Each structure stands twice: as C-alpha cells, then as structure tokens.
C-alpha cells in the first residue's frame, strides 16, 4: 500500500499553493494524500511567520504531532516561512522533526523524507525554476491559484517576507498562460494570480500585459490577483479594471497606515496623498480592501487619530487589521527602543477602534445588496463567491463551476445568503479526480 501524507497549511495563498505543489511532488513519488494526520506516515507542516502568533501555532501543532510520532513513528517535516527563518535552529528547538525545507525547495520533499536534513538556501533569482502545477489536482474545481512571481524586493520595516521568501523572481508569461490553459481544460473557471508583490511582475511583459494575455485564454471567466504594493500600481493596470471584463472588481491594495510619519518609519515609499491619488483613478464600485497595522513602534495618539481619520474617509470594502508584532531580521526591530514600543493594551484598543469602524461599514455595504441579484461562481454545493470576492451561501441546484445569479435575502459580516435565480453559464461536467489533497490554510490573524 502507498505511504500516506497529510499537509497542515498555515498562512497566505502562497503557502496554500506551495502545499499543493508539495502534495503533487509526493503523489508523483508514489505517496497518497490522506485527510487526517492520525493515520498518516508523513505529516508536513507548511508554516507562516508573518506575526508571532503564526509562529506559536507551529509549535503547538508540532507538540501534537510529536505524540503521533512516538505512537506510530510518523515522519514530521516543516516547510514554509518559519523553516526558512529558523533553519537549523528549528531542529534544536524541536529535535523530533525529521526535515526542514524552505519555499525554494518544494520539489525536494520526497527526497528529504528519505534522507532527512535541511534545505533552506535560496536559489539564485536567475536560476530559479518555478514548479509546474499538475492540472489534474484541480480537476472539478472552479478556482485555482497560479503563481506569477515570488519574493519581495521591498524593505518595509515591519515585514519578515523579504527574509523568508527572498528576492523577486517572475515566472515567464508563456508558462503562466500555458498552465491556465491546462487548468481551464480540467474545468477551472477562475484564476487568482499570486505573488508577494504581484504587480511588480516582470516575466517578459508587464503585469497589465500579463492580465490581458490571461484574459485571452478561451473559457476563463474570472481573473483576480494578490497582493499588490501601492507604488507598483501602474496606470496600465488601472486601465485593465476598466477594459478587461473578466478582471473582477476587487483590489487588495494594503495601505498599512493612515499617517505619513508612520508610513515613513514603515518604509512604505508613499504618502497618504499619493495613495489617495492612485485609488481615485480606480473605477467606482470596485471593492477595495486593505491591511492596517496598529501599534507600530512609536505610534502616537495623534498618528492613530490620523489613521482613523483616513480610514473614515476611505470607502474600503473590507479591512484586515493587525497589532504590530516584532519580527526578526526586520528594520523596525532594530529601532524599537529608539521609536518606543506601544504598550499592548493601547495597541489592542486602537485595533478595536479600527475594526469597529470597518465592521459597521462592511455590514452596511453587504446589506445594501439585500433584495438584489449578485453573480456567483459556484465552488461547492450552495457556496460560491460574488464578483467582489464576497462569500455567498445559497439554496439551489448549481454545480461547482456554474456561474449563477443569487437573489440576496440576508447579509452578515462574513457572507451573503440567498436563493439561486438563474444559471448564467453552466460548467462542462467533470469527473472529480484529485491526486493531492491539501486542506485549506489556517488563518494566522
Ligand atoms: N506585524 C503585524 N502585521 C504584519 N503584517 C506584516 N508584517 C506584520 C507584522 N510584523 C501584516 C501587513 C501585511 C499583512 C499580510 O500582514 O499588514 O500586509
Ligand atoms: Fe512585506 Fe508586502 Fe512590504 Fe513586501 S511589500 S516587504 S511582502 S509588506
């Protein structure tokens, strides 16, 4: 019988996609996916280190998997950003771990299970070859992530990503378009182009040109992308939102803070006036979302007030807000004494204020849709997403991949609910056959 693996994923879409690639590599080497860790011969934890809490989650998960190992000899591997950040230190802290691999070595998983050890050297940008997705693992699914680039050349002072993901490297556009063609061939109807700084893409054309090439793939209904830096928002990309019908009206453009002085300490390279000038060019009605950090070192009451003022006047569709978490190898951690740490209770109070402000607005915007139809791409029975990327639950008989309209009956902060009113475009029937099963990533908020 084939040996079985279970992949536990934390963090962002990049990690979800990396887990998929590692699952495919294991499947090619004769392993079989299983959906529970208890019976697995290998448990692979794909980790996130964006905030300390994410890192803590790894160590509590490892505590549980250690018991499995002592009971049934389960092999344990650690991949992802904590692996890259901690390297051999991880083995000192958790000696029962069999192997450690960074994000540049996804395809070495089957080999590492056999020999153990550590693979965390970055591959030189020019030599890096992006792992090819196996379209069969997406057969019967409506949506897929497609890697456009990796790494980040920015130096935001709070962010560990440049350290854990290395320098930017873009995937050649022909490879991306070919992969999307193959994905459409197995029933995928929506792709999200992913990269840590996706709009600085440079794989033989600009990011705006990449979107137009992807939009030309026959049968593809929807395109999204994430995540973007405001300074790489080109007028050509803005034009895509007006001119490319399959580019969905949703844009995640993290601002991080509403005060120029904080943005400067964060080394974000723009002022609020510049950010506002740029978003003013976007089409009306686009669902603009953002990230905010509260309690960044040195944040004064006045700076927080500026942040709140900015958020009040900016009609974000949704906001992901976090308390600042000091990260190793970052610019801010070196300055934290000089700038001054914000006491945790103060940071939390500020976060609550920001969240309350946005929650009221998000709820209002969702409720405005009650009584109207929204277009939904069905991902599972009774579940899909609107054009704005809102979660929609509905009653109806549509299958995954169908594009339907749903009459909204109620709305909460997390989802719309309603009934299916029409099928706009029916998906070709697909036999569901997946080689690698990877559970959805756990959020590290
Ligand atoms: N502390 C808190 N939040 C952070 N983020 C990144 N680094 C940190 C940190 N050290 C947030 C940013 C980023 C999002 C993915 O996570 O807002 O956009
Ligand atoms: Fe981190 Fe994003 Fe800044 Fe890159 S652009 S350093 S990923 S916050």
mmCIF file with all atom_site columns, C-alpha atoms and ligand atoms in Angstrom, residues 152 154-156 158-159 161-162 196-197 229 256 268, ligand 2:
data_model
loop_
_atom_site.group_PDB
_atom_site.id
_atom_site.type_symbol
_atom_site.label_atom_id
_atom_site.label_alt_id
_atom_site.label_comp_id
_atom_site.label_asym_id
_atom_site.label_entity_id
_atom_site.label_seq_id
_atom_site.pdbx_PDB_ins_code
_atom_site.Cartn_x
_atom_site.Cartn_y
_atom_site.Cartn_z
_atom_site.occupancy
_atom_site.B_iso_or_equiv
_atom_site.pdbx_formal_charge
_atom_site.auth_seq_id
_atom_site.auth_comp_id
_atom_site.auth_asym_id
_atom_site.auth_atom_id
_atom_site.pdbx_PDB_model_num
ATOM   1  C  CA  . UNK A 1 152 ? 9.798  40.700 -2.456 1.00 0.00 ? 152 UNK A CA  1
ATOM   2  C  CA  . UNK A 1 154 ? 10.773 45.944 -0.835 1.00 0.00 ? 154 UNK A CA  1
ATOM   3  C  CA  . UNK A 1 155 ? 12.114 46.764 2.591  1.00 0.00 ? 155 UNK A CA  1
ATOM   4  C  CA  . UNK A 1 156 ? 9.025  47.500 4.659  1.00 0.00 ? 156 UNK A CA  1
ATOM   5  C  CA  . UNK A 1 158 ? 7.764  45.525 9.816  1.00 0.00 ? 158 UNK A CA  1
ATOM   6  C  CA  . UNK A 1 159 ? 7.873  42.677 7.322  1.00 0.00 ? 159 UNK A CA  1
ATOM   7  C  CA  . UNK A 1 161 ? 8.709  38.331 3.994  1.00 0.00 ? 161 UNK A CA  1
ATOM   8  C  CA  . UNK A 1 162 ? 11.796 39.585 2.110  1.00 0.00 ? 162 UNK A CA  1
ATOM   9  C  CA  . UNK A 1 196 ? 4.164  38.571 -2.657 1.00 0.00 ? 196 UNK A CA  1
ATOM   10 C  CA  . UNK A 1 197 ? 4.337  41.690 -4.772 1.00 0.00 ? 197 UNK A CA  1
ATOM   11 C  CA  . UNK A 1 229 ? 2.158  47.288 -3.432 1.00 0.00 ? 229 UNK A CA  1
ATOM   12 C  CA  . UNK A 1 256 ? -0.730 49.730 6.306  1.00 0.00 ? 256 UNK A CA  1
ATOM   13 C  CA  . UNK A 1 268 ? 6.422  52.227 2.528  1.00 0.00 ? 268 UNK A CA  1
HETATM 14 FE FE1 . LIG B 2 .   ? 6.238  42.700 3.147  1.00 0.00 ? 2   LIG B FE1 1
HETATM 15 FE FE2 . LIG B 2 .   ? 4.456  43.356 1.310  1.00 0.00 ? 2   LIG B FE2 1
HETATM 16 FE FE3 . LIG B 2 .   ? 6.285  45.089 2.144  1.00 0.00 ? 2   LIG B FE3 1
HETATM 17 FE FE4 . LIG B 2 .   ? 6.992  43.022 0.644  1.00 0.00 ? 2   LIG B FE4 1
HETATM 18 S  S1  . LIG B 2 .   ? 5.654  44.703 0.070  1.00 0.00 ? 2   LIG B S1  1
HETATM 19 S  S2  . LIG B 2 .   ? 8.058  43.792 2.444  1.00 0.00 ? 2   LIG B S2  1
HETATM 20 S  S3  . LIG B 2 .   ? 5.607  41.485 1.385  1.00 0.00 ? 2   LIG B S3  1
HETATM 21 S  S4  . LIG B 2 .   ? 4.615  44.240 3.321  1.00 0.00 ? 2   LIG B S4  1
#
